[in-house]
């Protein structure tokens, strides 16, 4: 597995407070840069595909990223956290739309590179938080957390190969 994918999985699977996750995400981004952003996004997509982590946008039934609690977003900066989450939601929805249409073409909008350039470790933090909280929710519902993490790890390993 690529080192950035390993680090993304570590961010997702290591129990820590939001402040600790933010610090770890920023440090990991300083080490890996864009590959970490890519790995975190792919983990989010894999989790959404396999476990239905996304909610739905009532307008068109397209998945959206579950909104983290306000205190989680504020840690990334109130305005910047909201902007990063909006950009992430836009990208996630466009990826799902392209997948549904069975095309590689995304609708116009910000790219993962834009998200990475503008929000760096904060974007990784939000993605890692969403996936980690989704795994925690599944565990609370009685699912095997290790199995969920293994499936995300497998998806990241396939991308690395």
Short mmCIF file of C-alpha atoms in Angstrom, two decimals, residues 44-160:
data_model
loop_
_atom_site.label_atom_id
_atom_site.label_comp_id
_atom_site.label_asym_id
_atom_site.label_seq_id
_atom_site.Cartn_x
_atom_site.Cartn_y
_atom_site.Cartn_z
CA UNK A 44 -14.51 8.52 1.75
CA UNK A 45 -15.80 7.34 -1.64
CA UNK A 46 -15.12 3.68 -0.78
CA UNK A 47 -16.88 4.05 2.55
CA UNK A 48 -19.86 5.74 0.92
CA UNK A 49 -20.04 3.08 -1.80
CA UNK A 50 -19.75 0.14 0.58
CA UNK A 51 -21.66 1.37 3.61
CA UNK A 52 -23.97 4.11 2.39
CA UNK A 53 -22.22 6.73 4.53
CA UNK A 54 -23.62 9.56 2.50
CA UNK A 55 -26.96 11.14 3.14
CA UNK A 56 -29.00 12.28 0.19
CA UNK A 57 -29.65 15.63 -1.33
CA UNK A 58 -33.47 15.83 -1.40
CA UNK A 59 -33.45 17.62 -4.76
CA UNK A 60 -31.99 14.81 -6.82
CA UNK A 61 -31.24 11.88 -4.54
CA UNK A 62 -27.47 12.29 -4.99
CA UNK A 63 -25.36 11.45 -1.96
CA UNK A 64 -23.94 14.18 0.22
CA UNK A 65 -21.35 13.97 2.94
CA UNK A 66 -22.84 13.83 6.44
CA UNK A 67 -22.30 17.17 8.13
CA UNK A 68 -19.87 16.95 11.04
CA UNK A 69 -20.84 18.74 14.26
CA UNK A 70 -20.18 22.49 14.22
CA UNK A 71 -17.40 22.20 16.79
CA UNK A 72 -15.55 19.83 14.42
CA UNK A 73 -15.85 22.25 11.51
CA UNK A 74 -14.85 25.24 13.66
CA UNK A 75 -11.53 23.57 14.52
CA UNK A 76 -10.59 23.89 10.84
CA UNK A 77 -11.62 27.55 10.98
CA UNK A 78 -15.26 28.58 10.91
CA UNK A 79 -15.27 30.06 7.41
CA UNK A 80 -12.54 27.84 5.95
CA UNK A 81 -14.05 24.71 7.50
CA UNK A 82 -17.44 25.49 5.96
CA UNK A 83 -15.85 26.32 2.60
CA UNK A 84 -13.83 23.10 2.61
CA UNK A 85 -16.91 21.06 3.49
CA UNK A 86 -18.93 22.73 0.71
CA UNK A 87 -16.18 22.08 -1.84
CA UNK A 88 -15.86 18.48 -0.63
CA UNK A 89 -19.61 17.94 -0.90
CA UNK A 90 -19.63 19.36 -4.42
CA UNK A 91 -16.83 17.07 -5.52
CA UNK A 92 -18.34 14.03 -3.81
CA UNK A 93 -21.73 14.63 -5.45
CA UNK A 94 -20.17 15.12 -8.89
CA UNK A 95 -18.18 11.89 -8.51
CA UNK A 96 -21.35 10.02 -7.55
CA UNK A 97 -23.24 11.54 -10.48
CA UNK A 98 -20.48 10.47 -12.88
CA UNK A 99 -20.47 7.00 -11.37
CA UNK A 100 -24.25 6.74 -11.78
CA UNK A 101 -23.96 7.88 -15.38
CA UNK A 102 -21.06 5.43 -15.88
CA UNK A 103 -18.75 8.13 -17.20
CA UNK A 104 -15.33 9.42 -16.27
CA UNK A 105 -16.40 13.01 -16.98
CA UNK A 106 -17.22 15.10 -13.93
CA UNK A 107 -19.63 18.00 -14.06
CA UNK A 108 -17.85 21.36 -13.87
CA UNK A 109 -16.72 22.41 -10.45
CA UNK A 110 -13.80 22.39 -8.08
CA UNK A 111 -11.41 19.48 -8.40
CA UNK A 112 -9.65 17.43 -5.75
CA UNK A 113 -6.50 19.39 -6.64
CA UNK A 114 -8.39 22.62 -5.86
CA UNK A 115 -9.53 21.22 -2.52
CA UNK A 116 -5.97 20.17 -1.75
CA UNK A 117 -4.47 23.50 -2.81
CA UNK A 118 -6.93 25.59 -0.84
CA UNK A 119 -7.45 23.53 2.33
CA UNK A 120 -4.51 21.09 2.62
CA UNK A 121 -4.55 19.22 5.95
CA UNK A 122 -7.90 20.73 6.92
CA UNK A 123 -9.57 18.93 4.02
CA UNK A 124 -7.90 15.66 5.03
CA UNK A 125 -9.08 16.24 8.59
CA UNK A 126 -12.71 16.67 7.53
CA UNK A 127 -12.62 13.59 5.30
CA UNK A 128 -10.92 11.47 7.98
CA UNK A 129 -13.42 12.69 10.57
CA UNK A 130 -16.43 11.83 8.40
CA UNK A 131 -15.16 8.32 7.65
CA UNK A 132 -14.04 7.66 11.25
CA UNK A 133 -17.39 8.82 12.64
CA UNK A 134 -19.16 6.67 10.05
CA UNK A 135 -17.16 3.64 11.17
CA UNK A 136 -18.01 4.47 14.80
CA UNK A 137 -21.71 4.68 13.91
CA UNK A 138 -21.58 1.27 12.23
CA UNK A 139 -19.84 -0.21 15.28
CA UNK A 140 -22.57 1.29 17.50
CA UNK A 141 -25.11 -0.49 15.26
CA UNK A 142 -23.34 -3.79 15.88
CA UNK A 143 -21.11 -4.08 12.82
CA UNK A 144 -17.51 -5.25 13.02
CA UNK A 145 -15.35 -2.12 12.89
CA UNK A 146 -12.22 -4.04 11.91
CA UNK A 147 -14.05 -5.53 8.95
CA UNK A 148 -15.21 -2.08 7.83
CA UNK A 149 -11.67 -0.70 8.13
CA UNK A 150 -10.29 -3.73 6.29
CA UNK A 151 -12.64 -3.05 3.36
CA UNK A 152 -11.53 0.58 3.22
CA UNK A 153 -7.91 -0.55 3.44
CA UNK A 154 -8.50 -3.02 0.61
CA UNK A 155 -9.95 -0.27 -1.58
CA UNK A 156 -6.94 1.94 -0.85
CA UNK A 157 -4.58 -0.94 -1.56
CA UNK A 158 -6.22 -1.52 -4.95
CA UNK A 159 -5.63 2.14 -5.82
CA UNK A 160 -1.99 1.85 -4.78
#
